[in-house]
Amino acid sequence: MTEHSALYVYALLPDRQGAADGVTGLDGRPVRLAGVPGTGLAALVHDAAPAPFQGGDDEVRRWVAEQSRAVTTVWERVGGLLPMTFNVLVAADPESGRSAEQCLGDWIREEHDSITGRLEALSGRCELRVEITLDRAAVTGGDPVDGTPADDADGRSPGMRRLLAKQREQRERHTAGELADALHATIRRRLLAVAEDVRDRAFTRRTADETGVLSAALLVRHEDVDAVGAVLSEARAGRPGLGIRFLGPWPPYSFADSPQEEHAEPA
């Protein structure tokens, strides 16, 4: 295998002339469209060695951010694509003598119907991500257990004070958990009224004092982004301690799989 006998694949998309002009990816590498004749499809790629990119956490985060910028730039130009996760490589096949570009083209031809179907389904759509949490102290008012003095000069032993603090924490967790369950059902139902799909995700930011309500990726038509914001604003109104993170719009990373596949967590 030579130094550039593989292709690093960023996305699959309609073959649009000029869509990748001036765009750079990992480590500033220029990306290009590798068109597949007769299909109307192309892959957004750069030439690479047939080995995954490996490095420390900071370096990987930088690469992921660079990949995201490249994909987002091209997505905004063409209106729809299927983004790949980090470190998707197609290598040449020395046994058959096929180059990496030929191997990639053969696979795209085989999957043509599935790829075009997903592109049509995602055209004009974007991904939003929502994380909603409850601050437990705010939900319960931060009140101590009834009859428990707040200072240390109450004549109670340290062990008793620890026990009462533990009881207060358990009460806060229980109260916040019940409210979170009710809010999850209500907010998810309202989001599904304005989003085409909602997929649960792991929380990326949650403190030890917060109870999770909902963490999800939403597939939304561009014209419905503001409607999602309105649902979240309504949910927050009058609810102390409800925290909402609303991110996007992004290319539909969480929805690029085919309908028949299991829904894998995006990188």
C-alpha angles and dihedrals in degrees: 000000000000127000092265103032094120139058125229105217121213102171148336117240146148112295102256119170113238095011093126099036111140094359120135130195137182113009089354094297112161112244127212142186115259101202122204109217116234096017105074086228135112141179125231104229149149128209113261147164114269093255132089122256108259130182146118123310094265092049093048091049089052092050092049090051091049091050091049092051092051094048093045093050093053092041090056090052099048101030097230142035143148108250120211126220122248119295102018106159133175115200131200117261108233093187094061095029091236118148122231090257091053092049091050092047092051091052092048090051091051092049096037097120094046093047095048090046092055092045091053092047092051099040110122091010132113138188124247125185124211130189119183125184139171124225101225097209091051092049093053095037092246091267119159121237109288112275095011114127112225098220130075095240094077097107093247121130121250088249092055092048090052090050092050091047089052091051090051091050092049091050091051091048092049095047093045092045093055092048091046091054092051093046092047092058094044098045094043090052092050092047091052088057090064102025127067094218138006122199124187118238136186115265114259097190124031128136126219089255095055132086117212118241104172138344114181149145115233128205106213138170110244091244091056098056092097090050090058089051090052092053091052093046090052091049092052096047112109095357113115114207096023109132122193129190113191115186135179158345094224137155108282099265094157093050103044094101120096118262092250095056128089112259104255120197109255118238 
